[in-house]
mmCIF file with all atom_site columns, C-alpha atoms in Angstrom:
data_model
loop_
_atom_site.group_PDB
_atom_site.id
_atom_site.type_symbol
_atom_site.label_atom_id
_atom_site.label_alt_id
_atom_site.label_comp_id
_atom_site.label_asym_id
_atom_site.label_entity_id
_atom_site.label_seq_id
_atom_site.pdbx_PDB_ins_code
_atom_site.Cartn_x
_atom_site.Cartn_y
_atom_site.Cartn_z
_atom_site.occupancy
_atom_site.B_iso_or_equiv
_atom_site.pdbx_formal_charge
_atom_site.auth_seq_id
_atom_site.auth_comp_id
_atom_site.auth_asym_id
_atom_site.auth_atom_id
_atom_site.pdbx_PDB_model_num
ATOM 1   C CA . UNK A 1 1   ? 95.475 115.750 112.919 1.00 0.00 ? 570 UNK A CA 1
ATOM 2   C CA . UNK A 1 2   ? 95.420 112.165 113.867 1.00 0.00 ? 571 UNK A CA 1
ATOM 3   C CA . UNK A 1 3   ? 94.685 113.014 117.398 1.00 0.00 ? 572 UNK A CA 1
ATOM 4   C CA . UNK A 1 4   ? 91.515 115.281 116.668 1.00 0.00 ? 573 UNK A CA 1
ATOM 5   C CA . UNK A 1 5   ? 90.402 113.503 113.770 1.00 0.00 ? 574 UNK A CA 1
ATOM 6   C CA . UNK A 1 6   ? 87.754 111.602 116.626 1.00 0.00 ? 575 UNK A CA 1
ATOM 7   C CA . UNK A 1 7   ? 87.056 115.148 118.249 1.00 0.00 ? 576 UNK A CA 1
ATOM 8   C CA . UNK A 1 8   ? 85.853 116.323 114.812 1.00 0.00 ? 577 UNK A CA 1
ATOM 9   C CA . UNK A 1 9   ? 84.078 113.400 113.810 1.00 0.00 ? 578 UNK A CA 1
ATOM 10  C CA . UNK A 1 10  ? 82.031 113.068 117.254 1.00 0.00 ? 579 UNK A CA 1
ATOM 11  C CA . UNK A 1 11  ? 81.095 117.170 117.336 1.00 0.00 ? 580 UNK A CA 1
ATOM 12  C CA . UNK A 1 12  ? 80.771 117.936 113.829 1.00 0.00 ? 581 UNK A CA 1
ATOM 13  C CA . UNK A 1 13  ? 77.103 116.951 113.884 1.00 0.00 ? 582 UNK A CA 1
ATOM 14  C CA . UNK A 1 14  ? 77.128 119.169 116.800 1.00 0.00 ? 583 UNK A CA 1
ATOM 15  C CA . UNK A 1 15  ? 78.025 121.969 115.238 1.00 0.00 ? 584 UNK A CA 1
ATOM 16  C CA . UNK A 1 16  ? 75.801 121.269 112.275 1.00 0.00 ? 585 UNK A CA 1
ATOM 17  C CA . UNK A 1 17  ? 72.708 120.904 114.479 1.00 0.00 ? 586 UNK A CA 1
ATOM 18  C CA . UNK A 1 18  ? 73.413 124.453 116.237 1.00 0.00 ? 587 UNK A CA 1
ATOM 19  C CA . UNK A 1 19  ? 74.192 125.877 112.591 1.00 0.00 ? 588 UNK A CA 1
ATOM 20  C CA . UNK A 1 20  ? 70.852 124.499 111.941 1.00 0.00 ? 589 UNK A CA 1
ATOM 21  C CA . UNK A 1 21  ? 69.228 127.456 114.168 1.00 0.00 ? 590 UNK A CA 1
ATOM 22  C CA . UNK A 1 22  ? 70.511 130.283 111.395 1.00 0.00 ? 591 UNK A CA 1
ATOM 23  C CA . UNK A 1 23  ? 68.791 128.341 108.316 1.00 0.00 ? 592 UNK A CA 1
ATOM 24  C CA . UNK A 1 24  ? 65.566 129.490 107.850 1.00 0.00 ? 593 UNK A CA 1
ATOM 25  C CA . UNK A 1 25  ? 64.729 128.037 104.627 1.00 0.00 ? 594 UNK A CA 1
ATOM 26  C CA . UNK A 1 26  ? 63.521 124.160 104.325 1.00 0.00 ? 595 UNK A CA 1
ATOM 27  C CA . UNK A 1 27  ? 65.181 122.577 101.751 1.00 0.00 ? 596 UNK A CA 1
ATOM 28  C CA . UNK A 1 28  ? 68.869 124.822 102.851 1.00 0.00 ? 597 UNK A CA 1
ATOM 29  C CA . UNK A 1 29  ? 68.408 123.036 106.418 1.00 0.00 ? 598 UNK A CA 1
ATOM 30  C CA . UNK A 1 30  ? 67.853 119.684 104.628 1.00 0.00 ? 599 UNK A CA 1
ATOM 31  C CA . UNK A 1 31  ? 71.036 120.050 102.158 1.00 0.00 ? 600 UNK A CA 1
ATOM 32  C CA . UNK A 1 32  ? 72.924 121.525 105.260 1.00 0.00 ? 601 UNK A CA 1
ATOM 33  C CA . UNK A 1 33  ? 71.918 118.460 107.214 1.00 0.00 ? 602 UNK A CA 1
ATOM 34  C CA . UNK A 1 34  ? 72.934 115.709 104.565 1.00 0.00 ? 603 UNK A CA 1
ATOM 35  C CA . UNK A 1 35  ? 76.282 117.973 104.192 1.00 0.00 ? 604 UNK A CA 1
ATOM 36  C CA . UNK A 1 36  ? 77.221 117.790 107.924 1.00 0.00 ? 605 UNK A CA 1
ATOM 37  C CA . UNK A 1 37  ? 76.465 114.056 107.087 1.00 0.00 ? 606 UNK A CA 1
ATOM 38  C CA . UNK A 1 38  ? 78.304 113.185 104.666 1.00 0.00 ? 607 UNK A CA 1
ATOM 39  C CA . UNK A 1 39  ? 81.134 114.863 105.932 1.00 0.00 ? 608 UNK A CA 1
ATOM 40  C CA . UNK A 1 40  ? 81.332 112.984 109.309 1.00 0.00 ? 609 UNK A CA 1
ATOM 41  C CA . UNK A 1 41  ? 80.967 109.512 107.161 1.00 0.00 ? 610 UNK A CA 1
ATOM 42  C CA . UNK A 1 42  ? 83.730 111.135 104.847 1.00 0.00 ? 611 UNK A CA 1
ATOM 43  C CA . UNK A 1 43  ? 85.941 111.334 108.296 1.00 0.00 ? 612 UNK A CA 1
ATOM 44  C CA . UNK A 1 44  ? 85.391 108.186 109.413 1.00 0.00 ? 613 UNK A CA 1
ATOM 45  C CA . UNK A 1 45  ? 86.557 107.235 106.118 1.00 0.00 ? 614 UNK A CA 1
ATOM 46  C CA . UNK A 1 46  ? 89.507 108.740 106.382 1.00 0.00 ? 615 UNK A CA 1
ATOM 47  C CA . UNK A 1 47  ? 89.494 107.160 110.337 1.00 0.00 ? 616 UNK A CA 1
ATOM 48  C CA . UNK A 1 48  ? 89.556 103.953 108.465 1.00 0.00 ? 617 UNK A CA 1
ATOM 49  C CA . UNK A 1 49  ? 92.495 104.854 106.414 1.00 0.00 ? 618 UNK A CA 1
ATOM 50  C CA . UNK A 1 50  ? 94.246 105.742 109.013 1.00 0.00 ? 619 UNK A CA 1
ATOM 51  C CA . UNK A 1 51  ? 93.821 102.773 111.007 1.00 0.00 ? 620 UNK A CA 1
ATOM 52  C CA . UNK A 1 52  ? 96.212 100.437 111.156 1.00 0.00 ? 621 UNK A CA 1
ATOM 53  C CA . UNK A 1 53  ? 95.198 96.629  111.143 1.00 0.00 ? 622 UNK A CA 1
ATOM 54  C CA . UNK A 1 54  ? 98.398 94.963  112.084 1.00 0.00 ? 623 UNK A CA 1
ATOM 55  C CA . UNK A 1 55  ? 98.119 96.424  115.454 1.00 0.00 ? 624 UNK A CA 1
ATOM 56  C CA . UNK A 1 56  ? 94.506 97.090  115.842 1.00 0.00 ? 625 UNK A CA 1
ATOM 57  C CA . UNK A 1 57  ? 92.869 93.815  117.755 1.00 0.00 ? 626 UNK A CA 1
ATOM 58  C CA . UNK A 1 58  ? 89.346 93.695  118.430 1.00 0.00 ? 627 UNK A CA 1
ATOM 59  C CA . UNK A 1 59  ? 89.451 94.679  122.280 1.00 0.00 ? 628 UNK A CA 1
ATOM 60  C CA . UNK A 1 60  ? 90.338 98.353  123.852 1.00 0.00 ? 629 UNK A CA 1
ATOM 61  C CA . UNK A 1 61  ? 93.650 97.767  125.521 1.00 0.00 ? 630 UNK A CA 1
ATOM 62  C CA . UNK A 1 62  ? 96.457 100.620 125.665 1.00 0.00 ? 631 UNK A CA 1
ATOM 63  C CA . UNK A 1 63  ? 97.908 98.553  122.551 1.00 0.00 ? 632 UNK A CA 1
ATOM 64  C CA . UNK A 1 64  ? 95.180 98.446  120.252 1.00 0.00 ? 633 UNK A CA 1
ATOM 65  C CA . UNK A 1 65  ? 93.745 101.870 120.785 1.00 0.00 ? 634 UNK A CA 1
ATOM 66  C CA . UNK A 1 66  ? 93.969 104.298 117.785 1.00 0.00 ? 635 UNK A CA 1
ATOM 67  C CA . UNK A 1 67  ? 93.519 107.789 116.709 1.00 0.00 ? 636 UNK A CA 1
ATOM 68  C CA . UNK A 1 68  ? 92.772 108.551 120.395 1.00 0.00 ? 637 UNK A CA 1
ATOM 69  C CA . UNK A 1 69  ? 92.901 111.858 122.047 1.00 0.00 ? 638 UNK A CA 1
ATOM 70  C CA . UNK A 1 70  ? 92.952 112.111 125.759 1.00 0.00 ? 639 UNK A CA 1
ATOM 71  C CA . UNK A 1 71  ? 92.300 115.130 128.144 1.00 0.00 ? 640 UNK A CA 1
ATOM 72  C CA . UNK A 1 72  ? 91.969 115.720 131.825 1.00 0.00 ? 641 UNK A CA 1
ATOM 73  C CA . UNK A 1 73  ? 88.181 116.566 132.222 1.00 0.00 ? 642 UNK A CA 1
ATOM 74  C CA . UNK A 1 74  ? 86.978 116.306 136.213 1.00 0.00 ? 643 UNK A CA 1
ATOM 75  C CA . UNK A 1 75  ? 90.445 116.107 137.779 1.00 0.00 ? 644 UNK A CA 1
ATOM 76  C CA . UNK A 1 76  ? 88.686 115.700 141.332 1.00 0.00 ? 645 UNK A CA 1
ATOM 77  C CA . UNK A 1 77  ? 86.913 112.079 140.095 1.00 0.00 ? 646 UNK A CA 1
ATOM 78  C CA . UNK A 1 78  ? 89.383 111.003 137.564 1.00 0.00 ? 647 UNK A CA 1
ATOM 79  C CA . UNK A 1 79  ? 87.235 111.509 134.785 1.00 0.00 ? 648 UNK A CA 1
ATOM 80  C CA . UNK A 1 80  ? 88.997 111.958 131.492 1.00 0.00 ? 649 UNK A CA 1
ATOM 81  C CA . UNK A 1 81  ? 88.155 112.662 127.700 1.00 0.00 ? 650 UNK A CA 1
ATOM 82  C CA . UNK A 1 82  ? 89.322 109.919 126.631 1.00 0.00 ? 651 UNK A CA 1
ATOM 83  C CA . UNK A 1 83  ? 88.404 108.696 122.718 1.00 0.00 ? 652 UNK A CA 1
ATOM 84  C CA . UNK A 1 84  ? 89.868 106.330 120.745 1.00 0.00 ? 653 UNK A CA 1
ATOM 85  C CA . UNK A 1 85  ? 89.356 103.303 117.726 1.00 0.00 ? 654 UNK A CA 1
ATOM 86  C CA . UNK A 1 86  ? 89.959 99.657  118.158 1.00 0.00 ? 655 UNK A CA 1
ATOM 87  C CA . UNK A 1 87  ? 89.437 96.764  115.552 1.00 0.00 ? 656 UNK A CA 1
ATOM 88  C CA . UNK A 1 88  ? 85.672 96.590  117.481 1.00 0.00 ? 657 UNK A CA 1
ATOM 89  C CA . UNK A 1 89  ? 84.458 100.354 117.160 1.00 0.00 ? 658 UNK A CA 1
ATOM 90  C CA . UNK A 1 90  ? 85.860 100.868 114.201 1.00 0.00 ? 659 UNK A CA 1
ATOM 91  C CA . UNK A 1 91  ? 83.403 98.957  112.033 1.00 0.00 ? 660 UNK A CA 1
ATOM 92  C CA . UNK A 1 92  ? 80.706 100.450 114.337 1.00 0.00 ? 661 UNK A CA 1
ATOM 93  C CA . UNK A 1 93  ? 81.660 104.133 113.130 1.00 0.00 ? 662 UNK A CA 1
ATOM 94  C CA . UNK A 1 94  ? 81.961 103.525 109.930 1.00 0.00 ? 663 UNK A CA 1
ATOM 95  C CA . UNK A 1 95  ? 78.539 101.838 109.695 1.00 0.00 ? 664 UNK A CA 1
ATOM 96  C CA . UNK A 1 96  ? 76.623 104.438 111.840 1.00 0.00 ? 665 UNK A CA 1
ATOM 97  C CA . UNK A 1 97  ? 77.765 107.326 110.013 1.00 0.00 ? 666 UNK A CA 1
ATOM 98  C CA . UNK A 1 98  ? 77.013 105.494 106.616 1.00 0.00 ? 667 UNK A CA 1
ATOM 99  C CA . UNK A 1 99  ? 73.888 104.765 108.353 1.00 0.00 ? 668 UNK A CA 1
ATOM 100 C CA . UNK A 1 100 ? 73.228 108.365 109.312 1.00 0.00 ? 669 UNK A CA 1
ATOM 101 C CA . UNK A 1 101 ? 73.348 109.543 105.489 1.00 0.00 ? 670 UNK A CA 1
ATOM 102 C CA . UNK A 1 102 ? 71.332 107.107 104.457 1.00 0.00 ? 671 UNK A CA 1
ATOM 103 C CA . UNK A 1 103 ? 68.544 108.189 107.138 1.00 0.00 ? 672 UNK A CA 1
ATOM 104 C CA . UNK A 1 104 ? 69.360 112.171 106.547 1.00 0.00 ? 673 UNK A CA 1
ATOM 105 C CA . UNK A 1 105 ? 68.315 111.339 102.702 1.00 0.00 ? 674 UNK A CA 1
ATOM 106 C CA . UNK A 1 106 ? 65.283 109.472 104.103 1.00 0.00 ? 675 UNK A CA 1
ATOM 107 C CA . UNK A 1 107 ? 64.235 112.735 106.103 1.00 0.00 ? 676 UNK A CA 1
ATOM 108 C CA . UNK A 1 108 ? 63.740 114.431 103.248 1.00 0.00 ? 677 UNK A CA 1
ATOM 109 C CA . UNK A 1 109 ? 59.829 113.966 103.472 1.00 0.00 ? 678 UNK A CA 1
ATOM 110 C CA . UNK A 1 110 ? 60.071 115.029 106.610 1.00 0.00 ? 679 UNK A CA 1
ATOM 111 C CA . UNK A 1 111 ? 57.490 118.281 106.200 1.00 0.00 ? 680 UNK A CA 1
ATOM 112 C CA . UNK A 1 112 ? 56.805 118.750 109.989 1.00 0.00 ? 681 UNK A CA 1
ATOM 113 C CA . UNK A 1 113 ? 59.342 121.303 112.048 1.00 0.00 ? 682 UNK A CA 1
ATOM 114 C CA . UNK A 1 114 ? 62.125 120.261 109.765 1.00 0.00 ? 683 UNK A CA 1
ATOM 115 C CA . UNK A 1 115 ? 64.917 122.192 111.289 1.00 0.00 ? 684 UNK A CA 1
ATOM 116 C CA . UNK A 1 116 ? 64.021 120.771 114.472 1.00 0.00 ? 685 UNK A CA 1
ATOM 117 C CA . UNK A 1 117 ? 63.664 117.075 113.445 1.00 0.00 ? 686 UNK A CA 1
ATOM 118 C CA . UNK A 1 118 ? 67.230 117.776 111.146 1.00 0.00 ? 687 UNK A CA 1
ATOM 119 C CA . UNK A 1 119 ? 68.910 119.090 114.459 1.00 0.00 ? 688 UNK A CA 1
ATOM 120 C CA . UNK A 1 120 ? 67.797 116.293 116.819 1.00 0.00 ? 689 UNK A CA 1
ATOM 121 C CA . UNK A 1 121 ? 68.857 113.957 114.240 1.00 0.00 ? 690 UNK A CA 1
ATOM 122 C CA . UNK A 1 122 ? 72.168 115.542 114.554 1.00 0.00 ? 691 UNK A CA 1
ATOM 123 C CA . UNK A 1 123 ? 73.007 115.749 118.084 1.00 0.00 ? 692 UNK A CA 1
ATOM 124 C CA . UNK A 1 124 ? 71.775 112.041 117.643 1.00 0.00 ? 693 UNK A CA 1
ATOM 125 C CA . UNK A 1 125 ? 74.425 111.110 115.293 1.00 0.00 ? 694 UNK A CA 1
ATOM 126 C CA . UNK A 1 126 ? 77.051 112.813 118.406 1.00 0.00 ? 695 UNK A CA 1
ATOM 127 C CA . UNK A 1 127 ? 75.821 110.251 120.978 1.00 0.00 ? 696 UNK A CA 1
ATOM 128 C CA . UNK A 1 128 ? 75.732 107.363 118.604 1.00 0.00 ? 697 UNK A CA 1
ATOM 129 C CA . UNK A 1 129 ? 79.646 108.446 117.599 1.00 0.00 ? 698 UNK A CA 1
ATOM 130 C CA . UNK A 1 130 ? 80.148 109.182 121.169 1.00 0.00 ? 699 UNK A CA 1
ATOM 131 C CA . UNK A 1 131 ? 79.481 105.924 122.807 1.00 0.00 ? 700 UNK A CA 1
ATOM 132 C CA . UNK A 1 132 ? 81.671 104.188 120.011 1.00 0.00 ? 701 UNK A CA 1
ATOM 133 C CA . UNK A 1 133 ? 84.652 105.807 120.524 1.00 0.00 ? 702 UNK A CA 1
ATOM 134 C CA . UNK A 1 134 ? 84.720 106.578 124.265 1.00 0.00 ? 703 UNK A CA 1
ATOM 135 C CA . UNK A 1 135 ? 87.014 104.785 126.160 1.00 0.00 ? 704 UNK A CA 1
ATOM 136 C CA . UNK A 1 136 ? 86.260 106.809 129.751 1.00 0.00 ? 705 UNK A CA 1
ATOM 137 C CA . UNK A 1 137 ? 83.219 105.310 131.612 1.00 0.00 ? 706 UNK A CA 1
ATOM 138 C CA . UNK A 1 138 ? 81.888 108.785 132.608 1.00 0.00 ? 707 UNK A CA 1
ATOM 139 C CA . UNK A 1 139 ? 82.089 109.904 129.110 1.00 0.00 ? 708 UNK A CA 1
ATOM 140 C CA . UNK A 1 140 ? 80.288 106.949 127.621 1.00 0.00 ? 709 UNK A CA 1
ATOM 141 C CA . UNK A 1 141 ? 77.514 107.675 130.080 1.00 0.00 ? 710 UNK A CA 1
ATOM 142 C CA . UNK A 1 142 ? 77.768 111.244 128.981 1.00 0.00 ? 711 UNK A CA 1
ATOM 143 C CA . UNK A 1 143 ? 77.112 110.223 125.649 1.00 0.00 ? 712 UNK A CA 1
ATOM 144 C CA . UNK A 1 144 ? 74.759 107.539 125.987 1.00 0.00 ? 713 UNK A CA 1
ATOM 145 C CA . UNK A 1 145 ? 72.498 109.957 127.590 1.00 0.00 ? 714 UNK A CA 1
ATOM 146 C CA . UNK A 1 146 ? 73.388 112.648 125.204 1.00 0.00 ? 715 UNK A CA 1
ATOM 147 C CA . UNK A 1 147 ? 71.800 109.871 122.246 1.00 0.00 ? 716 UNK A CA 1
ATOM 148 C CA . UNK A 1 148 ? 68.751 109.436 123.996 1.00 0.00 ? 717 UNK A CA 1
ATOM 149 C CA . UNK A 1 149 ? 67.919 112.582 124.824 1.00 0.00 ? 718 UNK A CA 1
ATOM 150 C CA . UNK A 1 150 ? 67.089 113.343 120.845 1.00 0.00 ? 719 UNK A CA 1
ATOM 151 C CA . UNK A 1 151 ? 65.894 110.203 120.711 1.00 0.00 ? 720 UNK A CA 1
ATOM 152 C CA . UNK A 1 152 ? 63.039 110.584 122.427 1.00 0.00 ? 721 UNK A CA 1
ATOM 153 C CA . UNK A 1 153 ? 62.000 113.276 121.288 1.00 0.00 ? 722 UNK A CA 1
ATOM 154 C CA . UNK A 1 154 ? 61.981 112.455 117.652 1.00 0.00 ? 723 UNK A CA 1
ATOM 155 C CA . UNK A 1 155 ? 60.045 109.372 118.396 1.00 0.00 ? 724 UNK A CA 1
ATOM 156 C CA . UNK A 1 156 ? 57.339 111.232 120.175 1.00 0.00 ? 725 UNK A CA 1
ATOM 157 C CA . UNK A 1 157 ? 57.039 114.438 118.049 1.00 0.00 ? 726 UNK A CA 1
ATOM 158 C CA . UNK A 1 158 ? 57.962 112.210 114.385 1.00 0.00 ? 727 UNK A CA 1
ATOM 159 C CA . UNK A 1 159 ? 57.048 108.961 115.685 1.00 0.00 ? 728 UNK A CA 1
ATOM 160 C CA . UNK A 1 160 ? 54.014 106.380 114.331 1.00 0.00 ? 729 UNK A CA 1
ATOM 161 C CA . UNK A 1 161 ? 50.833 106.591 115.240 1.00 0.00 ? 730 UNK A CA 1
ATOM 162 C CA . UNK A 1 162 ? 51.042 105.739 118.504 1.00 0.00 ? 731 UNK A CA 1
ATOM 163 C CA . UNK A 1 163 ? 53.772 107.752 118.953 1.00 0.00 ? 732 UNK A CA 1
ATOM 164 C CA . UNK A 1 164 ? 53.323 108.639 122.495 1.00 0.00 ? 733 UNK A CA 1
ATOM 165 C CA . UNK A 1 165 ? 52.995 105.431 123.892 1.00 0.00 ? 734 UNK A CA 1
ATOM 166 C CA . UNK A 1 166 ? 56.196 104.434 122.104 1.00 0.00 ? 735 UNK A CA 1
ATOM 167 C CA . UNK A 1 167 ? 57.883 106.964 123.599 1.00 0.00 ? 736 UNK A CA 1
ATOM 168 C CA . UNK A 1 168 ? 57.142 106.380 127.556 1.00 0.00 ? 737 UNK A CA 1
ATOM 169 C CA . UNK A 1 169 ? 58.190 103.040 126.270 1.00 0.00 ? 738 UNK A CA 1
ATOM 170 C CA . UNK A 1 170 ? 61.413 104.101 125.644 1.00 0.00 ? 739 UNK A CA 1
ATOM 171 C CA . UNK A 1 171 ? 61.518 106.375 128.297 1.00 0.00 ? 740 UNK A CA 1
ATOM 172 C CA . UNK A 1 172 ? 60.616 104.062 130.914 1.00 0.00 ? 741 UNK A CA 1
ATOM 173 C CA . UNK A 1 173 ? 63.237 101.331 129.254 1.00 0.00 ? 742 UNK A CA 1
ATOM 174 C CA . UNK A 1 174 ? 66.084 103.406 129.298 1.00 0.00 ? 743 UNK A CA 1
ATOM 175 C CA . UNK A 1 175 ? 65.512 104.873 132.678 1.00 0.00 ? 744 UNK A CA 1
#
């Protein structure tokens, strides 16, 4: 359990935002959302339970690494999936899935193409969770792009007022 406790944590949104697609009612895909949620803030939870602090330092070195779970991915480059907690990252999850309930409840009023705002928001919360606990550099980049992806559209479709402009912005910044 220890092992996939990160696997679960980083796709469950995932798999909320493509369960997303079978709700057809609006407040059932908000409830669904805040559900999928608070779950993956209840695991990283339980991730900080689990953690031990004698041994976990601040810094990702084969010593301090926890909870990690480790596959061969792209044999041919060396690229692994590699996840894993460390006194840094730690903190980090905890705080962004905390973080991520707090902005699901804040959605509610959200009247626009809920489902699609509620999914985005979602496969969001898998980058953010992503980049925290990767310890591969491909699979950081994997995620990293797999957070901004959502995020841009969600600032130009549910954005301000000048909600197109901010999003080139963003674009053009993270390019």
């Amino acid at each position: 359990m220890n092992a996939s406790l990160l696997t679960l944590m980083i796709f469950l949104p995932a798999a909320g935002a493509v369960a997303l697609l079978a709700v057809k009612n609006r407040d059932a895909a908000l409830r669904m959302a805040l559900g999928f949620t608070i779950g993956t803030f209840l695991l990283s939870l339980l991730a900080l339970a689990l953690f031990d602090r004698a041994r976990g330092g601040a810094f990702a070195d084969a010593a301090n690494v926890q909870l990690s779970a480790r596959a061969n991915w792209i044999g041919a480059f060396n690229v692994e999936y590699y996840v894993g907690i460390d006194g840094l990252s730690l903190p980090l999850v905890v705080l962004s899935t905390f973080v991520c309930v707090l902005a699901c409840i804040a959605s509610w009023k959200i009247e626009k193409m809920t489902r699609g705002y509620l999914a985005l928001f979602l496969l969001l919360e898998t980058g953010i969770l992503g980049v925290f606990v990767s310890l591969d550099l491909f699979l950081f980049y994997v995620f990293f792009e797999v957070a901004l992806l959502p995020m841009y559209f969600l600032i130009g479709i549910w954005g301000g007022p000048r909600r197109e402009y901010a999003a080139i912005k963003f674009f053009l910044y993270t390019l």
